[in-house]
Amino acid sequence: MTDNDGQVAGLLLAAGGGRRLGGRPKALLEHRGRPLVEHAAGMLREAGCTRVHVVLGARADAVRKQTDLSGCVLVDNPEWEEGMGSSLRAGLESLRGTGATGALVSLVDQPGIGPEAAARLLAAHRSPATLASASYGGKRGHPVLLGADHWAGVAATATGDQGARAYLKAHADAITLVECADVARPYDIDTAADLARYLE
């Protein structure tokens, strides 16, 4: 476990509607008997994030009722249908004024990424200027650690399903890559085939 003194908040993006999964919200998909959103929030806590913000969108009311996210700050994103960018903007905005100097951004549909990988990213945090990303065989992936100095720039470029991609591409030279292939598998659950392969 990494002790970051509360400096780095966990930011879980869990608003997706699962269009390619027949409209089943990803947050409510079950993995080992529990909803994915509970696994993902617990992973961030276990890694060392004392503050965890969870961005909800599709069927947010159902997610609130059917899951145990006690201790988390729940952030509603009414524009979730615009894509991941809107959720990232909402999540970063919710962290303003909390004292957090960084955000460890994780996606709800990547259950193969556990606390070991997230803890490595937390350990890479040095200051609000830090920009770090998990890498898998040298290829950048999730989670991503965004120091607070970068939040405004990320929010300005987070559109559609891009998330932080455009900002990270423009600042590639500043990113600390943290190899995680030995402790995590970065697959996404986007389709029914993914669901059958990884969850059921």
Coordinates of N, CA and C in Angstrom, one line a residue:
M1 N 0.8 -1.2 0.0 CA 0.0 0.0 0.0 C 0.9 1.2 0.0
T2 N 0.4 2.2 -0.7 CA 1.2 3.5 -0.8 C 0.4 4.6 0.0
D3 N 1.2 5.3 0.9 CA 0.6 6.3 1.7 C 0.9 7.7 1.0
N4 N -0.2 8.2 0.3 CA 0.1 9.5 -0.4 C -0.5 10.7 0.4
D5 N -0.8 10.4 1.7 CA -1.3 11.5 2.6 C -2.5 12.2 2.1
G6 N -3.3 11.5 1.3 CA -4.5 12.1 0.7 C -4.3 13.0 -0.4
Q7 N -3.0 13.1 -0.9 CA -2.7 14.1 -1.9 C -3.3 13.7 -3.3
V8 N -3.3 12.4 -3.5 CA -3.8 11.9 -4.8 C -5.2 11.3 -4.6
A9 N -6.2 11.8 -5.2 CA -7.5 11.2 -5.1 C -7.7 10.2 -6.2
G10 N -8.5 9.2 -5.9 CA -8.9 8.2 -6.9 C -10.1 8.8 -7.7
L11 N -10.1 8.7 -9.0 CA -11.2 9.2 -9.8 C -11.6 8.1 -10.7
L12 N -12.8 7.5 -10.4 CA -13.3 6.4 -11.1 C -14.4 6.8 -12.1
L13 N -14.1 6.6 -13.4 CA -15.1 6.9 -14.4 C -16.0 5.7 -14.7
A14 N -17.3 5.9 -14.2 CA -18.2 4.7 -14.2 C -19.6 5.1 -14.8
A15 N -19.6 6.0 -15.8 CA -20.9 6.6 -16.3 C -21.4 5.9 -17.5
G16 N -20.6 5.0 -18.1 CA -20.9 4.5 -19.4 C -22.2 3.7 -19.5
G17 N -22.9 3.8 -20.6 CA -24.2 3.1 -20.7 C -24.1 1.7 -21.3
G18 N -22.9 1.3 -21.8 CA -22.8 -0.1 -22.3 C -23.6 -0.2 -23.6
R19 N -23.5 0.7 -24.6 CA -24.2 0.6 -25.8 C -24.0 -0.7 -26.5
R20 N -22.8 -1.2 -26.6 CA -22.4 -2.4 -27.2 C -22.7 -3.7 -26.4
L21 N -23.2 -3.4 -25.2 CA -23.6 -4.5 -24.3 C -25.1 -4.6 -24.1
G22 N -25.8 -4.0 -25.1 CA -27.3 -4.0 -25.0 C -27.8 -3.0 -24.0
G23 N -27.1 -2.0 -23.7 CA -27.5 -1.0 -22.8 C -27.4 -1.3 -21.4
R24 N -26.6 -2.2 -21.1 CA -26.3 -2.6 -19.6 C -25.2 -1.7 -19.1
P25 N -25.5 -0.8 -18.1 CA -24.5 0.1 -17.6 C -23.3 -0.7 -17.1
K26 N -22.1 -0.3 -17.4 CA -20.9 -1.1 -17.0 C -20.8 -1.1 -15.5
A27 N -21.2 -0.1 -14.8 CA -21.0 0.0 -13.4 C -21.7 -1.2 -12.7
L28 N -22.9 -1.7 -13.3 CA -23.7 -2.7 -12.7 C -23.3 -4.1 -13.2
L29 N -22.4 -4.3 -14.1 CA -22.0 -5.6 -14.5 C -21.4 -6.3 -13.3
E30 N -21.7 -7.6 -13.2 CA -21.2 -8.4 -12.0 C -19.9 -9.0 -12.3
H31 N -19.0 -9.0 -11.4 CA -17.7 -9.7 -11.4 C -17.4 -10.3 -10.1
R32 N -17.3 -11.6 -10.1 CA -17.1 -12.3 -8.8 C -18.2 -12.0 -7.7
G33 N -19.4 -11.9 -8.2 CA -20.5 -11.7 -7.3 C -20.8 -10.3 -6.8
R34 N -20.0 -9.3 -7.4 CA -20.2 -7.9 -7.0 C -20.2 -7.0 -8.2
P35 N -20.9 -5.9 -8.2 CA -20.9 -5.0 -9.3 C -19.5 -4.4 -9.6
L36 N -19.2 -4.2 -10.9 CA -17.9 -3.8 -11.3 C -17.5 -2.5 -10.5
V37 N -18.5 -1.6 -10.3 CA -18.1 -0.3 -9.7 C -17.6 -0.5 -8.3
E38 N -18.1 -1.5 -7.6 CA -17.6 -1.7 -6.2 C -16.2 -2.3 -6.3
H39 N -15.9 -3.2 -7.2 CA -14.6 -3.7 -7.4 C -13.6 -2.5 -7.6
A40 N -14.0 -1.7 -8.6 CA -13.1 -0.6 -9.0 C -12.8 0.4 -7.9
A41 N -13.9 0.8 -7.2 CA -13.7 1.7 -6.1 C -12.9 1.1 -5.0
G42 N -13.1 -0.1 -4.7 CA -12.3 -0.8 -3.7 C -10.8 -0.9 -4.1
M43 N -10.6 -1.1 -5.4 CA -9.2 -1.2 -5.9 C -8.5 0.1 -5.6
L44 N -9.1 1.2 -5.8 CA -8.5 2.5 -5.6 C -8.2 2.7 -4.1
R45 N -9.1 2.3 -3.3 CA -8.9 2.4 -1.8 C -7.7 1.5 -1.4
E46 N -7.7 0.3 -1.9 CA -6.7 -0.7 -1.5 C -5.3 -0.2 -1.9
A47 N -5.3 0.5 -3.1 CA -4.0 1.0 -3.6 C -3.5 2.1 -2.7
G48 N -4.3 2.8 -2.0 CA -3.9 3.9 -1.1 C -4.6 5.2 -1.3
C49 N -5.6 5.3 -2.1 CA -6.4 6.5 -2.3 C -7.4 6.7 -1.1
T50 N -7.2 7.7 -0.3 CA -8.1 7.9 0.9 C -9.4 8.6 0.4
R51 N -9.3 9.3 -0.7 CA -10.5 10.0 -1.2 C -10.7 9.4 -2.6
V52 N -12.0 8.9 -2.8 CA -12.3 8.3 -4.1 C -13.6 9.0 -4.6
H53 N -13.5 9.6 -5.8 CA -14.7 10.2 -6.4 C -15.1 9.3 -7.6
V54 N -16.4 9.0 -7.6 CA -17.0 8.0 -8.6 C -18.0 8.8 -9.5
V55 N -17.7 8.9 -10.8 CA -18.6 9.6 -11.7 C -19.6 8.7 -12.3
L56 N -20.9 9.0 -12.0 CA -22.0 8.2 -12.5 C -22.7 8.8 -13.6
G57 N -23.4 8.0 -14.5 CA -24.2 8.6 -15.6 C -25.4 7.7 -15.9
A58 N -25.1 6.7 -16.7 CA -26.2 5.8 -17.1 C -26.8 5.1 -15.9
R59 N -28.2 5.3 -15.7 CA -28.9 4.7 -14.6 C -28.3 4.9 -13.3
A60 N -27.9 6.2 -13.1 CA -27.2 6.6 -11.9 C -28.0 6.2 -10.6
D61 N -29.3 6.4 -10.7 CA -30.2 6.1 -9.5 C -30.1 4.6 -9.1
A62 N -30.1 3.8 -10.2 CA -30.0 2.3 -9.9 C -28.7 2.0 -9.4
V63 N -27.6 2.6 -9.9 CA -26.3 2.3 -9.4 C -26.2 2.7 -7.9
R64 N -26.7 3.8 -7.5 CA -26.7 4.3 -6.1 C -27.5 3.3 -5.2
K65 N -28.6 2.7 -5.7 CA -29.4 1.8 -4.9 C -28.9 0.4 -4.8
Q66 N -28.2 0.0 -5.9 CA -27.8 -1.5 -6.0 C -26.4 -1.7 -5.6
T67 N -25.6 -0.7 -5.3 CA -24.2 -0.9 -5.0 C -23.9 -0.3 -3.6
D68 N -22.8 -0.7 -3.1 CA -22.3 -0.2 -1.8 C -21.1 0.7 -2.1
L69 N -21.3 2.0 -2.2 CA -20.2 2.9 -2.5 C -20.0 3.8 -1.3
S70 N -20.2 3.3 -0.1 CA -20.1 4.1 1.1 C -18.7 4.6 1.2
G71 N -18.5 5.9 1.6 CA -17.2 6.4 1.7 C -16.7 7.1 0.5
C72 N -17.4 6.9 -0.6 CA -17.0 7.5 -1.9 C -17.8 8.8 -2.1
V73 N -17.3 9.7 -2.9 CA -18.0 10.9 -3.3 C -18.6 10.6 -4.6
L74 N -19.9 10.6 -4.8 CA -20.6 10.3 -6.0 C -20.9 11.5 -6.8
V75 N -20.4 11.5 -8.0 CA -20.5 12.7 -8.9 C -21.4 12.4 -10.1
D76 N -22.5 13.1 -10.2 CA -23.4 12.9 -11.4 C -22.9 13.6 -12.6
N77 N -22.9 12.9 -13.7 CA -22.6 13.5 -15.0 C -23.8 13.5 -15.9
P78 N -24.6 14.5 -15.9 CA -25.8 14.5 -16.8 C -25.5 14.5 -18.3
E79 N -24.3 14.7 -18.6 CA -23.9 14.7 -20.0 C -23.1 13.4 -20.4
W80 N -23.3 12.4 -19.7 CA -22.5 11.1 -19.9 C -22.6 10.6 -21.3
E81 N -23.8 10.8 -21.9 CA -23.9 10.3 -23.3 C -23.0 10.9 -24.3
E82 N -22.4 12.0 -23.9 CA -21.4 12.6 -24.8 C -20.1 11.9 -24.9
G83 N -19.8 11.0 -23.9 CA -18.6 10.2 -23.9 C -17.8 10.4 -22.7
M84 N -16.7 9.7 -22.7 CA -15.8 9.7 -21.5 C -15.2 11.1 -21.2
G85 N -15.1 11.9 -22.2 CA -14.5 13.2 -21.9 C -15.4 14.0 -20.9
S86 N -16.7 13.9 -21.1 CA -17.6 14.7 -20.2 C -17.4 14.2 -18.7
S87 N -17.3 12.9 -18.6 CA -17.1 12.3 -17.2 C -15.8 12.7 -16.6
L88 N -14.7 12.7 -17.4 CA -13.4 13.2 -16.9 C -13.5 14.7 -16.5
R89 N -14.2 15.5 -17.3 CA -14.3 16.9 -16.9 C -15.1 17.0 -15.6
A90 N -16.2 16.3 -15.5 CA -17.0 16.4 -14.3 C -16.2 15.9 -13.0
G91 N -15.5 14.8 -13.2 CA -14.7 14.3 -12.1 C -13.6 15.2 -11.6
L92 N -12.9 15.8 -12.6 CA -11.8 16.8 -12.2 C -12.4 18.0 -11.6
E93 N -13.6 18.5 -12.1 CA -14.2 19.6 -11.5 C -14.6 19.3 -10.0
S94 N -15.0 18.1 -9.7 CA -15.5 17.7 -8.4 C -14.3 17.7 -7.4
L95 N -13.1 17.6 -7.9 CA -11.9 17.6 -7.0 C -11.4 18.9 -6.7
R96 N -11.8 20.0 -7.4 CA -11.4 21.3 -7.1 C -11.7 21.7 -5.7
G97 N -10.8 22.2 -5.0 CA -11.1 22.7 -3.6 C -10.9 21.6 -2.6
T98 N -10.6 20.4 -3.0 CA -10.5 19.3 -2.0 C -9.1 19.2 -1.4
G99 N -8.1 19.9 -2.0 CA -6.8 19.8 -1.5 C -5.9 18.8 -2.2
A100 N -6.6 18.0 -3.1 CA -5.9 17.0 -3.8 C -4.9 17.6 -4.8
T101 N -3.7 17.1 -4.9 CA -2.7 17.6 -5.8 C -2.6 16.7 -7.0
G102 N -3.3 15.6 -7.1 CA -3.3 14.7 -8.2 C -4.6 13.9 -8.2
A103 N -4.9 13.3 -9.4 CA -6.0 12.4 -9.6 C -5.5 11.2 -10.3
L104 N -5.8 10.0 -9.6 CA -5.5 8.7 -10.2 C -6.8 8.3 -11.0
V105 N -6.8 8.4 -12.3 CA -8.0 8.1 -13.1 C -8.0 6.7 -13.5
S106 N -9.1 6.0 -13.2 CA -9.3 4.6 -13.5 C -10.7 4.4 -14.2
L107 N -10.8 3.4 -15.0 CA -12.0 3.1 -15.7 C -12.7 1.9 -15.1
V108 N -14.1 2.0 -15.0 CA -14.8 0.9 -14.3 C -14.8 -0.4 -15.1
D109 N -14.5 -0.4 -16.4 CA -14.6 -1.6 -17.2 C -13.2 -2.3 -17.4
Q110 N -12.3 -2.1 -16.4 CA -11.0 -2.8 -16.5 C -10.7 -3.6 -15.3
P111 N -11.5 -4.6 -15.0 CA -11.3 -5.4 -13.7 C -9.9 -6.1 -13.6
G112 N -9.2 -6.2 -14.8 CA -7.9 -6.8 -14.7 C -6.8 -6.0 -14.2
I113 N -7.2 -4.7 -13.9 CA -6.2 -3.8 -13.3 C -6.5 -3.7 -11.8
G114 N -5.6 -4.2 -11.0 CA -5.8 -4.2 -9.6 C -5.0 -3.2 -8.8
P115 N -5.0 -3.3 -7.4 CA -4.4 -2.3 -6.6 C -2.9 -2.3 -6.7
E116 N -2.2 -3.3 -7.2 CA -0.8 -3.3 -7.3 C -0.4 -2.3 -8.4
A117 N -1.1 -2.3 -9.5 CA -0.8 -1.3 -10.6 C -1.1 0.1 -10.2
A118 N -2.2 0.3 -9.5 CA -2.6 1.6 -9.1 C -1.6 2.2 -8.0
A119 N -1.1 1.3 -7.1 CA -0.2 1.7 -6.1 C 1.1 2.2 -6.8
R120 N 1.5 1.5 -7.9 CA 2.7 1.9 -8.6 C 2.6 3.4 -9.1
L121 N 1.4 3.7 -9.6 CA 1.1 5.0 -10.1 C 1.2 6.0 -9.0
L122 N 0.6 5.7 -7.9 CA 0.6 6.6 -6.7 C 2.0 6.9 -6.3
A123 N 2.9 5.9 -6.3 CA 4.3 6.0 -5.9 C 5.0 7.0 -6.9
A124 N 4.5 7.1 -8.1 CA 5.2 8.0 -9.1 C 4.8 9.5 -8.8
H125 N 3.9 9.8 -7.9 CA 3.5 11.1 -7.7 C 4.5 11.9 -6.9
R126 N 4.9 13.1 -7.5 CA 5.9 13.9 -6.8 C 5.4 15.3 -6.5
S127 N 4.5 15.8 -7.3 CA 4.0 17.2 -7.2 C 2.8 17.4 -8.0
P128 N 2.2 18.6 -8.0 CA 1.0 18.8 -8.9 C 1.4 18.8 -10.3
A129 N 2.7 18.9 -10.6 CA 3.2 18.9 -12.0 C 3.3 17.4 -12.6
T130 N 3.2 16.4 -11.7 CA 3.4 15.0 -12.2 C 2.3 14.6 -13.2
L131 N 2.8 13.9 -14.2 CA 2.0 13.3 -15.2 C 2.6 11.9 -15.4
A132 N 1.8 10.9 -15.1 CA 2.3 9.5 -15.1 C 1.2 8.6 -15.7
S133 N 1.6 7.5 -16.3 CA 0.7 6.5 -16.9 C 1.2 5.1 -16.7
A134 N 0.3 4.2 -16.5 CA 0.7 2.8 -16.5 C 1.0 2.4 -17.9
S135 N 2.0 1.5 -18.1 CA 2.3 1.1 -19.4 C 2.4 -0.5 -19.4
Y136 N 2.1 -1.0 -20.6 CA 2.1 -2.5 -20.7 C 3.0 -2.8 -21.9
G137 N 4.1 -3.4 -21.6 CA 5.1 -3.6 -22.7 C 5.5 -2.3 -23.3
G138 N 5.6 -1.3 -22.6 CA 6.0 0.0 -23.1 C 4.9 0.9 -23.7
K139 N 3.7 0.3 -23.8 CA 2.6 1.0 -24.4 C 1.7 1.6 -23.4
R140 N 1.4 2.9 -23.5 CA 0.7 3.7 -22.5 C -0.8 3.1 -22.4
G141 N -1.2 3.0 -21.1 CA -2.6 2.6 -20.8 C -3.1 3.2 -19.6
H142 N -4.0 2.5 -18.9 CA -4.6 3.0 -17.6 C -4.1 2.2 -16.4
P143 N -4.2 2.7 -15.2 CA -4.6 4.0 -14.9 C -3.7 5.1 -15.3
V144 N -4.1 6.4 -15.1 CA -3.3 7.6 -15.4 C -3.3 8.5 -14.2
L145 N -2.2 9.0 -13.9 CA -2.1 10.0 -12.8 C -1.9 11.4 -13.3
L146 N -2.9 12.2 -13.1 CA -2.9 13.6 -13.5 C -2.6 14.6 -12.4
G147 N -1.5 15.2 -12.3 CA -1.2 16.2 -11.3 C -2.1 17.4 -11.5
A148 N -2.5 18.1 -10.4 CA -3.4 19.1 -10.5 C -3.1 20.3 -11.5
D149 N -1.8 20.5 -11.7 CA -1.4 21.5 -12.7 C -1.9 21.2 -14.1
H150 N -2.3 20.0 -14.3 CA -2.7 19.6 -15.7 C -4.2 19.5 -15.8
W151 N -4.9 19.7 -14.7 CA -6.4 19.4 -14.8 C -7.1 20.4 -15.8
A152 N -6.8 21.6 -15.8 CA -7.4 22.6 -16.7 C -7.1 22.3 -18.1
G153 N -5.9 21.9 -18.4 CA -5.5 21.5 -19.8 C -6.2 20.3 -20.3
V154 N -6.3 19.3 -19.4 CA -7.0 18.1 -19.7 C -8.5 18.3 -20.0
A155 N -9.1 19.1 -19.1 CA -10.5 19.4 -19.2 C -10.8 20.1 -20.5
A156 N -9.9 21.0 -20.9 CA -10.1 21.8 -22.2 C -10.1 20.9 -23.4
T157 N -9.4 19.7 -23.3 CA -9.2 18.9 -24.5 C -10.0 17.6 -24.4
A158 N -10.7 17.4 -23.3 CA -11.4 16.1 -23.1 C -12.8 16.2 -23.8
T159 N -12.9 15.7 -25.0 CA -14.2 15.7 -25.7 C -14.5 14.3 -26.2
G160 N -15.8 14.1 -26.4 CA -16.2 12.8 -26.9 C -15.7 11.7 -26.0
D161 N -15.2 10.6 -26.7 CA -14.6 9.5 -25.9 C -13.1 9.6 -25.8
Q162 N -12.6 10.8 -26.0 CA -11.1 11.0 -26.0 C -10.5 10.9 -24.6
G163 N -11.3 11.4 -23.6 CA -10.7 11.5 -22.3 C -9.5 12.4 -22.3
A164 N -8.4 11.9 -21.7 CA -7.2 12.7 -21.6 C -6.2 12.4 -22.8
R165 N -6.7 11.6 -23.7 CA -5.8 11.1 -24.8 C -5.1 12.3 -25.5
A166 N -5.8 13.3 -25.9 CA -5.2 14.3 -26.7 C -4.2 15.1 -25.9
Y167 N -4.5 15.4 -24.6 CA -3.6 16.1 -23.8 C -2.3 15.3 -23.5
L168 N -2.5 14.0 -23.3 CA -1.3 13.2 -23.0 C -0.4 13.0 -24.2
K169 N -1.1 13.0 -25.4 CA -0.3 12.9 -26.6 C 0.5 14.2 -26.8
A170 N -0.1 15.3 -26.5 CA 0.6 16.6 -26.7 C 1.7 16.8 -25.6
H171 N 1.7 16.1 -24.5 CA 2.6 16.2 -23.5 C 3.4 14.9 -23.2
A172 N 3.6 14.1 -24.3 CA 4.2 12.8 -24.1 C 5.6 12.9 -23.5
D173 N 6.3 13.9 -23.7 CA 7.7 14.0 -23.2 C 7.7 14.2 -21.7
A174 N 6.5 14.6 -21.1 CA 6.5 14.9 -19.7 C 5.9 13.7 -18.9
I175 N 5.5 12.6 -19.6 CA 4.8 11.5 -18.9 C 5.8 10.5 -18.4
T176 N 5.7 10.1 -17.1 CA 6.5 9.0 -16.5 C 5.7 7.8 -16.8
L177 N 6.3 6.8 -17.5 CA 5.7 5.6 -17.8 C 6.0 4.6 -16.7
V178 N 5.0 3.9 -16.1 CA 5.2 3.0 -15.0 C 4.7 1.6 -15.5
E179 N 5.7 0.7 -15.7 CA 5.4 -0.6 -16.3 C 4.6 -1.4 -15.3
C180 N 3.4 -2.0 -15.8 CA 2.5 -2.7 -15.0 C 2.1 -4.1 -15.6
A181 N 2.7 -4.5 -16.7 CA 2.3 -5.7 -17.3 C 2.5 -6.9 -16.5
D182 N 3.4 -6.9 -15.5 CA 3.6 -8.0 -14.6 C 2.6 -8.2 -13.6
V183 N 1.7 -7.1 -13.3 CA 0.7 -7.2 -12.2 C -0.7 -6.9 -12.7
A184 N -0.9 -6.6 -14.0 CA -2.2 -6.2 -14.4 C -2.5 -6.6 -15.9
R185 N -3.7 -6.8 -16.2 CA -4.1 -7.0 -17.6 C -5.1 -5.9 -18.0
P186 N -4.7 -5.1 -19.0 CA -5.5 -3.9 -19.3 C -6.6 -4.1 -20.3
Y187 N -7.3 -5.2 -20.3 CA -8.5 -5.4 -21.2 C -9.7 -4.5 -20.8
D188 N -10.5 -4.1 -21.8 CA -11.7 -3.4 -21.6 C -12.9 -4.4 -21.8
I189 N -14.0 -4.1 -21.1 CA -15.2 -4.9 -21.4 C -16.1 -3.9 -22.2
D190 N -16.1 -4.1 -23.5 CA -16.9 -3.3 -24.4 C -18.0 -4.0 -25.1
T191 N -17.8 -5.3 -25.3 CA -18.8 -6.1 -26.1 C -19.3 -7.3 -25.4
A192 N -20.3 -8.0 -25.9 CA -20.8 -9.2 -25.3 C -19.7 -10.3 -25.3
A193 N -18.8 -10.3 -26.3 CA -17.7 -11.3 -26.3 C -16.8 -11.0 -25.2
D194 N -16.5 -9.7 -24.9 CA -15.6 -9.4 -23.8 C -16.3 -9.8 -22.5
L195 N -17.6 -9.6 -22.4 CA -18.3 -10.0 -21.2 C -18.2 -11.5 -20.9
A196 N -18.4 -12.3 -22.0 CA -18.3 -13.7 -21.8 C -16.9 -14.2 -21.5
R197 N -15.9 -13.5 -22.0 CA -14.5 -13.9 -21.8 C -14.0 -13.6 -20.4
Y198 N -14.4 -12.4 -19.9 CA -13.8 -11.9 -18.7 C -14.7 -12.0 -17.4
L199 N -16.0 -12.0 -17.6 CA -16.8 -11.9 -16.4 C -17.7 -13.1 -16.2
E200 N -18.2 -13.7 -17.2 CA -19.2 -14.7 -17.0 C -18.7 -16.1 -17.1

